Amino acid sequence: MITRPQSNSADSADTWLVNLPPTAQQSRIALAVAVLLLVGMGATALFADAPLPRIDAFIPAIEVAVILTSLITAVLLFSQCWIHHSRALLALASGYLFTALIVIPHILTFPGAFSPTGLLDAGLQSTGWLYIFWHAGLPVALLIYAFNKGEKLTEPITQSSTLFAVGCSVAIVVSLVCGLTWLATAGERFLPRVFLDATHLAPLSHYVVGFEALICVVVLAILWGRQRSVLDQWLMVVTLAFLSELVINGLLISARFTLGFYASRIFSVVTSTIVLIVLLDENTRLYGRLARSNAMLQSEQNNKLMNLEALAASISHEVRQPLTAIVAGGSALLRYLGHTPPKLEKLRSAGERMIAASHRASQILDDVRNLFGTAEREQVSVDVNDLALSALRALDSELKNHNIRTRVKLKAELLPVMGHSGQLHGVIVNLMQNAIDAMDAVDDDRRVLQVRTEHNGGDAVSVEIEDTGPGIDPQKSADIFDAFFTTKAHGMGLGLAICRMIIERHEGKLSVSSANPHGAVFRIKLPQIKLPH
Ligand code: ADP
């Protein structure tokens, strides 16, 4: 079963050319086409009534083009009307459908096209009246479009479904075309004379065509007089082409097969083609936008998957270290238990290491939960000095195991920062752990970890973690913050990426520079809480 697209008509209409205001470039193109049309009409006007050779195949050829382009335009407009629920578009689509259908009997009845006097039992006046009916359809449709456009654009056309309204319109148009064809052929004898003979126009035709030209002028005036959309602008060009054709036929020529007669048919093709080109262009743009949105959606999904992967990897990475410490502590404990007598002091220290590692694992899990869960709600005032000291305490045994000396220089009376203490603690621990890892590459006696806190400008505090390791290659100092960048055999390359994300969430900055004479300094800058004066 085919279902109607469930779009929000108001939103979708705003993004389509019915409501979109034209860009400067679109206006320039429309203006250029309008000027070309006027120049074409002016040039034709000079020699409009000049007789040219009779070409019987001209009318069928040119009018088949009009039928096809009008029909495709009508189908596209009906589908847009189905999406946007627009009464104005329904009128326009019906106008194009009417044009496509009424041109068929016009070709068939045209004298000399398929038979000397035309098919469908046509009389002398049949083709003339069909031409008049044909050229009444689109101006009337444009008039209805112009009056219905605006405020009521997105209201439903009828109480029943849009599809029903489209179906009704098609049925009305088909019936109208059938009725008018019947009137112009079977009822030809009741119609006033618009042709004196098979070639020359009667005076009445000038008045009727002139009246149709007047409707076009009114449409132009209405469309001109209000805020225009892209479609309105092109419909003005269509109306101008239509007007040009009617002026040539109604005022400038007196017979068929003159320069004006042939030229006016070219205007017919222009009229039926312009909206089609605009709609196709719009559809191509929409397709492009859709393809881009799909690509973005795809990359968004990939990012989400990456984030999940990163989260899983980060948890396993962070938790592995304390778990390894617990396992090592457990093995040591069993080993010491096997001694006779058991080495109680060593047993106690192994047990303490296991407990500390368990606390760290639990702290990590809390941090991860806070980071991806309820972080916003748990922002508190945090003392950065306390954080630095607590991170040093958490890594105390690691520092000892790696023979690392520490130098701590904390600024007294630092103003607190606002944030999530668990996350900030995790960042400092991570930076210290990286420093410990880095200093594995240098001799024991050169291993020093410095931790400093400072005022940073008038409104920020900074924490610096400096090591005496090999430092960071300046060319890589930007890459180390990328997810999955690592130079360690068992590294995940996520620590710094997550640290930077956390600091940026706190509206701070995490940067790195080279230490003097060697090593790396990581600097966390955080905005401090402003005290009321
Ligand atoms: P991981 O520790 O899993 O490698 P990180 O994101 O924490 O992931 O670190 C990324 C890389 O940055 C490390 O592999 C290392 O090359 C470099 N790095 C981080 N900290 C230091 C440091 N203090 N000294 C030298 N290099 C460092």
XYZ file of C-alpha atoms and ligand atoms in Angstrom:
560
model
C 0.000 0.000 0.000
C 1.321 3.419 -0.885
C 1.221 5.836 1.991
C 1.434 9.579 1.864
C 4.724 10.974 3.167
C 4.200 11.997 6.795
C 5.972 15.289 6.510
C 5.405 18.375 8.517
C 4.023 20.403 5.699
C 4.954 23.703 7.226
C 8.578 22.732 7.602
C 8.897 21.037 4.249
C 7.245 23.922 2.409
C 9.716 26.309 3.949
C 12.602 24.432 2.427
C 11.081 24.074 -1.028
C 11.084 26.620 -3.816
C 7.399 27.484 -3.214
C 8.350 29.459 -0.111
C 12.092 29.957 -0.373
C 13.100 33.498 -1.293
C 15.284 33.592 -4.429
C 19.018 34.059 -4.100
C 20.648 36.987 -5.897
C 21.983 34.582 -8.530
C 18.554 33.030 -9.140
C 17.058 36.518 -9.539
C 19.772 37.455 -12.021
C 19.116 34.326 -14.123
C 15.345 34.930 -14.085
C 15.903 38.553 -15.087
C 18.218 37.517 -17.923
C 15.598 35.052 -19.274
C 12.879 37.734 -19.015
C 15.054 40.230 -20.899
C 15.754 37.600 -23.599
C 12.014 36.990 -23.967
C 11.311 40.703 -24.318
C 14.095 41.087 -26.865
C 12.692 38.061 -28.756
C 9.228 39.556 -28.742
C 10.532 42.963 -29.833
C 12.460 41.416 -32.722
C 9.418 39.374 -33.772
C 7.142 42.423 -33.559
C 9.130 44.174 -36.303
C 8.246 41.562 -38.925
C 5.429 39.661 -37.194
C 3.016 39.712 -40.105
C 5.591 38.801 -42.749
C 4.326 35.638 -44.526
C 6.575 32.573 -44.433
C 6.305 29.223 -46.250
C 3.700 26.830 -44.896
C 5.280 23.920 -42.968
C 2.573 21.388 -42.079
C 4.848 19.313 -39.813
C 5.731 22.366 -37.676
C 2.592 22.432 -35.540
C 2.549 18.679 -34.642
C 6.279 18.714 -33.906
C 6.269 21.788 -31.689
C 3.010 20.961 -29.938
C 4.083 17.416 -29.074
C 6.959 19.084 -27.203
C 4.412 21.291 -25.419
C 2.296 18.248 -24.476
C 5.242 16.313 -23.069
C 6.807 19.147 -21.100
C 3.439 20.313 -19.717
C 2.501 16.781 -18.741
C 5.767 16.157 -16.898
C 5.468 19.559 -15.192
C 1.920 18.702 -14.138
C 2.996 15.341 -12.683
C 5.853 16.963 -10.725
C 3.575 19.721 -9.446
C 0.870 17.240 -8.420
C 3.451 15.270 -6.447
C 4.674 18.467 -4.757
C 1.098 19.392 -3.987
C 0.622 15.949 -2.457
C 3.612 16.588 -0.171
C 2.934 20.248 0.679
C -0.909 20.111 0.778
C -1.006 23.289 -1.250
C -4.139 24.585 -2.896
C -2.041 26.974 -4.996
C 0.128 24.153 -6.342
C -2.979 22.116 -7.103
C -4.283 24.946 -9.284
C -0.945 25.286 -11.046
C -0.629 21.538 -11.649
C -4.193 21.462 -13.024
C -3.331 24.360 -15.353
C -0.366 22.468 -16.791
C -2.422 19.272 -17.117
C -5.131 21.230 -18.908
C -2.512 22.646 -21.308
C -1.057 19.184 -22.015
C -4.489 17.700 -22.757
C -6.102 20.529 -24.727
C -3.122 20.703 -27.092
C -3.916 17.141 -28.253
C -7.225 18.046 -30.009
C -5.564 21.252 -31.198
C -2.954 19.227 -33.137
C -5.546 16.747 -34.375
C -7.891 19.453 -35.687
C -5.186 21.678 -37.157
C -5.846 21.917 -40.903
C -3.071 20.254 -42.879
C -1.414 18.507 -39.908
C -3.066 15.083 -40.312
C -5.727 15.842 -42.951
C -6.448 18.911 -45.107
C -9.340 20.067 -42.882
C -8.247 18.457 -39.580
C -9.409 15.301 -37.757
C -12.335 14.939 -35.276
C -14.792 16.356 -37.830
C -13.250 19.752 -37.280
C -14.780 22.848 -38.802
C -13.112 26.085 -39.823
C -13.379 27.545 -36.305
C -12.415 24.397 -34.318
C -8.645 24.909 -34.076
C -9.039 28.633 -33.415
C -11.374 28.036 -30.471
C -9.211 25.219 -29.123
C -6.261 27.649 -29.228
C -8.342 30.172 -27.254
C -9.391 27.536 -24.674
C -5.787 26.353 -24.416
C -4.558 29.873 -23.712
C -7.246 30.532 -21.127
C -6.264 27.534 -18.965
C -2.844 28.514 -17.679
C -3.619 32.228 -17.027
C -6.687 31.212 -14.991
C -4.617 28.608 -13.116
C -1.931 31.211 -12.457
C -4.591 33.610 -11.192
C -5.916 30.963 -8.750
C -2.320 30.195 -7.741
C -1.596 33.871 -7.112
C -4.745 34.340 -4.992
C -4.299 31.125 -2.998
C -0.632 31.448 -2.295
C 0.545 32.914 0.993
C -1.055 32.376 4.375
C -3.127 29.386 3.415
C -0.362 27.527 1.647
C 0.091 24.830 4.239
C -3.543 24.298 5.129
C -5.160 21.113 3.849
C -6.862 21.625 0.502
C -10.069 19.898 1.478
C -11.369 18.125 4.531
C -10.708 14.853 2.772
C -7.256 13.686 1.776
C -4.955 15.555 -0.567
C -4.969 12.519 -2.811
C -8.716 12.817 -3.190
C -8.357 16.507 -4.094
C -5.704 15.677 -6.696
C -7.918 12.924 -8.123
C -10.896 15.321 -8.302
C -8.793 17.984 -10.029
C -7.540 15.521 -12.628
C -11.097 14.314 -13.260
C -12.376 17.896 -13.609
C -9.561 18.847 -16.002
C -10.098 15.744 -18.176
C -13.876 16.369 -18.301
C -13.317 20.039 -19.102
C -10.939 19.208 -21.946
C -13.382 16.608 -23.332
C -16.295 19.069 -23.082
C -14.387 21.933 -24.715
C -13.127 19.632 -27.480
C -16.682 18.527 -28.127
C -17.831 22.165 -28.164
C -15.049 23.197 -30.578
C -15.722 20.283 -32.963
C -19.354 19.069 -32.764
C -20.601 22.477 -31.604
C -18.402 24.481 -33.938
C -21.352 25.928 -35.817
C -22.648 27.578 -32.625
C -19.358 29.390 -31.937
C -18.590 32.905 -33.218
C -16.060 33.191 -36.073
C -12.443 33.579 -35.058
C -11.116 32.667 -38.522
C -12.248 34.166 -41.814
C -10.792 31.228 -43.756
C -8.193 28.491 -43.124
C -5.450 31.105 -42.819
C -6.774 34.554 -41.876
C -7.898 35.615 -38.405
C -11.284 37.259 -37.767
C -11.379 40.473 -35.655
C -13.026 38.629 -32.717
C -9.919 36.495 -32.227
C -7.920 39.660 -31.501
C -10.347 40.712 -28.762
C -10.509 37.264 -27.121
C -6.737 36.774 -27.220
C -6.322 40.371 -26.015
C -8.570 39.579 -23.026
C -6.420 36.543 -22.195
C -3.348 38.789 -22.417
C -5.046 41.085 -19.900
C -5.413 38.198 -17.424
C -1.677 37.615 -17.794
C -1.008 41.265 -16.978
C -3.122 40.944 -13.807
C -1.219 37.770 -12.794
C 2.080 39.558 -13.374
C 0.939 42.494 -11.265
C -0.159 40.242 -8.373
C 3.041 38.201 -8.410
C 5.145 41.356 -8.716
C 3.368 43.128 -5.878
C 4.238 40.771 -3.050
C 7.197 39.054 -1.472
C 8.280 36.555 -4.078
C 9.531 32.984 -3.775
C 11.769 31.205 -6.290
C 8.706 29.633 -7.900
C 6.829 32.959 -8.024
C 9.769 34.524 -9.771
C 9.852 31.840 -12.458
C 6.075 31.935 -12.821
C 6.439 35.633 -13.610
C 8.842 34.697 -16.404
C 6.343 32.047 -17.603
C 3.556 34.650 -17.576
C 5.762 37.015 -19.540
C 6.425 34.327 -22.174
C 2.695 33.605 -22.303
C 1.915 37.312 -22.611
C 4.457 37.680 -25.416
C 2.803 34.844 -27.321
C -0.676 36.324 -26.850
C 0.457 39.817 -27.850
C 1.997 38.449 -31.030
C -1.094 36.396 -31.886
C -3.696 38.893 -30.725
C -2.247 42.191 -31.875
C 0.587 41.711 -34.306
C -0.455 39.081 -36.857
C -3.440 38.703 -39.120
C -2.867 35.221 -40.523
C -1.338 31.807 -39.930
C 2.114 30.925 -41.297
C 3.584 34.352 -40.698
C 6.788 35.033 -38.786
C 4.747 35.932 -35.695
C 2.731 32.700 -35.975
C 5.856 30.552 -35.971
C 7.590 32.633 -33.294
C 4.564 32.487 -30.989
C 4.762 28.681 -30.995
C 8.362 28.923 -29.786
C 7.051 31.021 -26.874
C 4.549 28.188 -26.185
C 7.427 25.757 -25.747
C 9.277 28.223 -23.502
C 6.132 28.606 -21.369
C 5.733 24.884 -20.890
C 9.446 24.236 -20.316
C 10.516 26.887 -17.796
C 8.762 25.467 -14.727
C 9.843 21.962 -15.725
C 13.506 23.016 -15.792
C 13.141 24.799 -12.452
C 11.486 21.742 -10.883
C 14.118 19.370 -12.263
C 16.866 21.677 -11.027
C 15.248 21.790 -7.593
C 14.872 18.000 -7.539
C 18.541 17.586 -8.410
C 19.517 19.964 -5.605
C 17.234 18.126 -3.183
C 18.781 14.832 -4.225
C 22.234 16.306 -3.588
C 21.156 17.554 -0.155
C 19.646 14.152 0.638
C 22.841 12.371 -0.397
C 24.882 14.746 1.805
C 22.530 14.251 4.771
C 22.783 10.484 4.341
C 26.560 10.675 4.320
C 26.476 12.821 7.485
C 24.048 10.421 9.135
C 26.309 7.522 8.255
C 29.361 9.280 9.671
C 27.375 10.224 12.790
C 26.489 6.556 13.266
C 30.126 5.584 12.759
C 31.151 8.201 15.327
C 28.665 6.814 17.814
C 30.056 3.325 17.255
C 33.569 4.738 17.642
C 32.532 6.417 20.888
C 31.126 3.156 22.195
C 34.285 1.348 21.151
C 36.352 4.083 22.777
C 34.326 3.855 25.976
C 34.670 0.071 26.165
C 38.377 0.268 25.362
C 38.948 3.031 27.902
C 37.245 1.080 30.683
C 39.251 -2.047 29.993
C 42.453 -0.013 29.653
C 41.965 1.852 32.893
C 40.778 -1.113 34.939
C 43.475 -3.481 33.725
C 46.238 -1.802 35.731
C 44.658 -2.073 39.212
C 43.487 -5.586 38.382
C 47.029 -6.557 37.454
C 48.178 -5.023 40.740
C 45.573 -7.047 42.638
C 46.660 -10.276 40.920
C 50.326 -9.488 41.620
C 49.479 -8.679 45.251
C 47.499 -11.953 45.568
C 50.382 -14.024 44.183
C 52.841 -12.289 46.532
C 50.488 -12.903 49.418
C 50.337 -16.638 48.657
C 54.107 -16.757 48.261
C 54.701 -15.071 51.637
C 52.131 -17.362 53.271
C 54.193 -20.364 52.124
C 57.193 -19.173 54.121
C 57.750 -20.650 57.603
C 57.231 -18.641 59.619
C 55.018 -16.465 57.319
C 56.486 -13.005 56.595
C 53.801 -10.989 58.347
C 55.157 -7.557 57.421
C 55.297 -8.424 53.729
C 51.885 -10.067 53.945
C 50.410 -6.862 55.351
C 52.045 -4.688 52.694
C 50.812 -7.024 49.873
C 47.308 -6.887 51.368
C 47.437 -3.083 51.555
C 48.572 -2.887 47.925
C 45.638 -5.096 46.922
C 43.164 -2.918 48.846
C 44.611 0.274 47.320
C 44.372 -1.239 43.834
C 40.771 -2.313 44.485
C 39.910 1.254 45.560
C 41.527 2.571 42.395
C 39.536 0.177 40.207
C 36.364 1.236 41.913
C 37.321 4.924 41.558
C 37.923 4.396 37.822
C 34.504 2.832 37.370
C 32.947 5.741 39.264
C 34.830 8.193 37.035
C 33.675 6.478 33.858
C 30.086 6.452 35.094
C 30.322 10.119 35.986
C 31.914 11.006 32.679
C 29.225 9.420 30.542
C 26.353 9.649 32.934
C 25.252 12.284 35.342
C 28.276 14.568 35.143
C 26.283 17.749 34.719
C 24.329 17.230 37.917
C 27.367 16.517 40.053
C 29.398 19.661 39.493
C 30.780 20.919 42.778
C 33.364 23.352 44.009
C 36.723 21.589 43.757
C 40.029 22.462 45.423
C 42.725 21.810 42.818
C 45.464 21.415 45.460
C 43.458 18.643 47.134
C 43.037 16.933 43.770
C 46.772 16.994 43.075
C 47.584 15.564 46.504
C 44.946 12.861 46.278
C 46.238 11.839 42.807
C 49.763 11.579 44.229
C 48.457 9.437 47.095
C 46.631 7.134 44.641
C 49.860 6.569 42.703
C 52.120 6.434 45.749
C 53.083 2.774 45.388
C 53.575 3.108 41.599
C 55.889 6.049 42.127
C 57.864 4.112 44.718
C 58.058 0.997 42.530
C 59.484 3.086 39.680
C 61.940 4.913 41.938
C 60.445 8.286 41.081
C 61.036 11.270 43.329
C 58.322 13.863 43.575
C 58.516 17.642 43.973
C 55.254 19.288 44.883
C 54.759 23.067 44.783
C 51.167 24.020 45.507
C 49.981 27.615 45.531
C 48.359 28.521 48.826
C 44.891 30.094 48.818
C 43.962 28.997 45.328
C 40.361 29.775 44.465
C 38.342 26.618 43.826
C 37.105 25.583 40.382
C 33.620 24.390 39.537
C 33.513 20.891 38.195
C 33.328 17.205 38.643
C 35.930 16.179 41.141
C 36.007 12.506 40.071
C 36.672 13.413 36.452
C 39.348 15.996 37.267
C 41.003 13.557 39.658
C 41.012 10.975 36.823
C 42.688 13.463 34.473
C 45.514 14.249 36.907
C 46.060 10.556 37.700
C 46.178 9.806 33.967
C 48.764 12.524 33.310
C 50.868 11.307 36.247
C 50.601 7.693 35.064
C 51.801 8.785 31.589
C 54.705 10.615 33.234
C 55.587 7.451 35.210
C 55.479 5.385 32.004
C 57.589 7.963 30.131
C 60.279 8.014 32.823
C 60.808 4.253 32.462
C 62.990 5.231 29.520
C 65.492 7.175 31.670
C 67.862 6.115 34.459
C 66.420 5.753 37.982
C 68.403 8.665 39.424
C 66.992 11.106 36.845
C 63.338 10.292 37.486
C 61.539 13.281 39.019
C 57.842 14.087 38.893
C 56.951 17.709 39.606
C 53.443 18.831 40.438
C 52.680 22.540 40.606
C 49.524 24.562 41.007
C 49.352 28.271 40.145
C 47.087 31.211 39.536
C 46.800 31.553 35.809
C 45.894 35.105 34.936
C 43.220 36.702 37.074
C 40.465 34.169 36.511
C 41.991 30.728 36.087
C 44.089 28.181 37.919
C 46.595 25.806 36.406
C 47.990 22.430 37.362
C 51.315 21.414 35.846
C 52.656 17.877 35.765
C 56.267 17.773 34.677
C 58.428 14.718 34.159
C 62.052 14.101 33.253
C 61.292 11.498 30.602
C 62.315 11.672 26.951
C 59.690 14.361 26.220
C 57.427 14.608 23.230
C 58.504 15.053 19.647
C 57.222 18.599 18.808
C 55.791 17.295 15.536
C 53.645 14.813 17.455
C 52.538 17.134 20.239
C 49.171 17.744 18.529
C 48.643 14.073 17.588
C 49.036 12.727 21.127
C 45.571 14.109 21.977
C 43.946 12.126 19.154
C 42.028 8.993 20.107
C 43.998 5.784 19.518
C 47.363 7.566 19.168
C 49.906 5.633 21.184
C 53.598 4.812 21.122
C 53.319 2.218 23.877
C 53.358 -1.500 23.131
C 50.185 -2.078 25.146
C 48.753 1.450 25.039
C 45.262 2.264 23.849
C 45.905 5.895 22.966
C 42.708 7.017 24.686
C 43.889 8.576 27.929
C 44.849 12.007 26.613
C 41.855 12.166 24.246
C 39.515 11.589 27.178
C 41.505 13.962 29.432
C 41.222 16.772 26.887
C 37.500 16.082 26.448
C 36.951 16.295 30.212
C 38.945 19.518 30.560
C 37.121 21.108 27.643
C 33.818 20.114 29.206
C 34.983 22.142 32.189
C 35.667 25.055 29.810
C 39.377 24.622 30.433
C 42.403 23.816 28.331
C 44.877 20.933 28.350
C 48.207 21.575 26.620
C 51.696 20.147 26.514
C 55.152 21.641 26.107
C 58.758 20.565 26.492
C 60.382 20.652 29.899
C 63.823 22.073 30.468
C 66.305 20.404 29.893
C 64.248 17.341 28.941
C 60.868 15.811 29.625
C 57.289 16.964 29.128
C 55.041 19.431 30.974
C 51.293 18.918 30.777
C 49.317 21.993 31.793
C 45.665 21.986 32.826
C 44.070 25.405 32.875
C 40.648 25.716 34.516
C 38.427 28.734 35.091
C 38.136 29.469 38.777
C 34.937 30.277 40.586
C 34.348 34.027 40.718
C 33.657 35.291 44.188
C 31.028 37.980 44.702
C 32.655 41.376 45.403
P 48.392 5.658 26.001
O 48.945 5.991 27.348
O 47.475 4.488 25.991
O 49.443 5.545 24.924
P 47.568 8.402 25.956
O 46.520 9.074 25.156
O 47.505 8.608 27.428
O 47.473 6.882 25.570
O 48.979 8.869 25.426
C 49.243 8.958 24.038
C 50.701 9.042 23.751
O 51.213 10.297 24.185
C 51.554 8.036 24.475
O 51.565 6.796 23.802
C 52.918 8.710 24.462
O 53.553 8.496 23.213
C 52.572 10.176 24.528
N 52.751 10.694 25.907
C 51.783 10.937 26.809
N 52.317 11.432 27.946
C 53.659 11.522 27.762
C 54.752 11.979 28.561
N 54.593 12.435 29.813
N 55.993 11.933 28.006
C 56.181 11.479 26.757
N 55.185 11.037 25.952
C 53.944 11.054 26.438
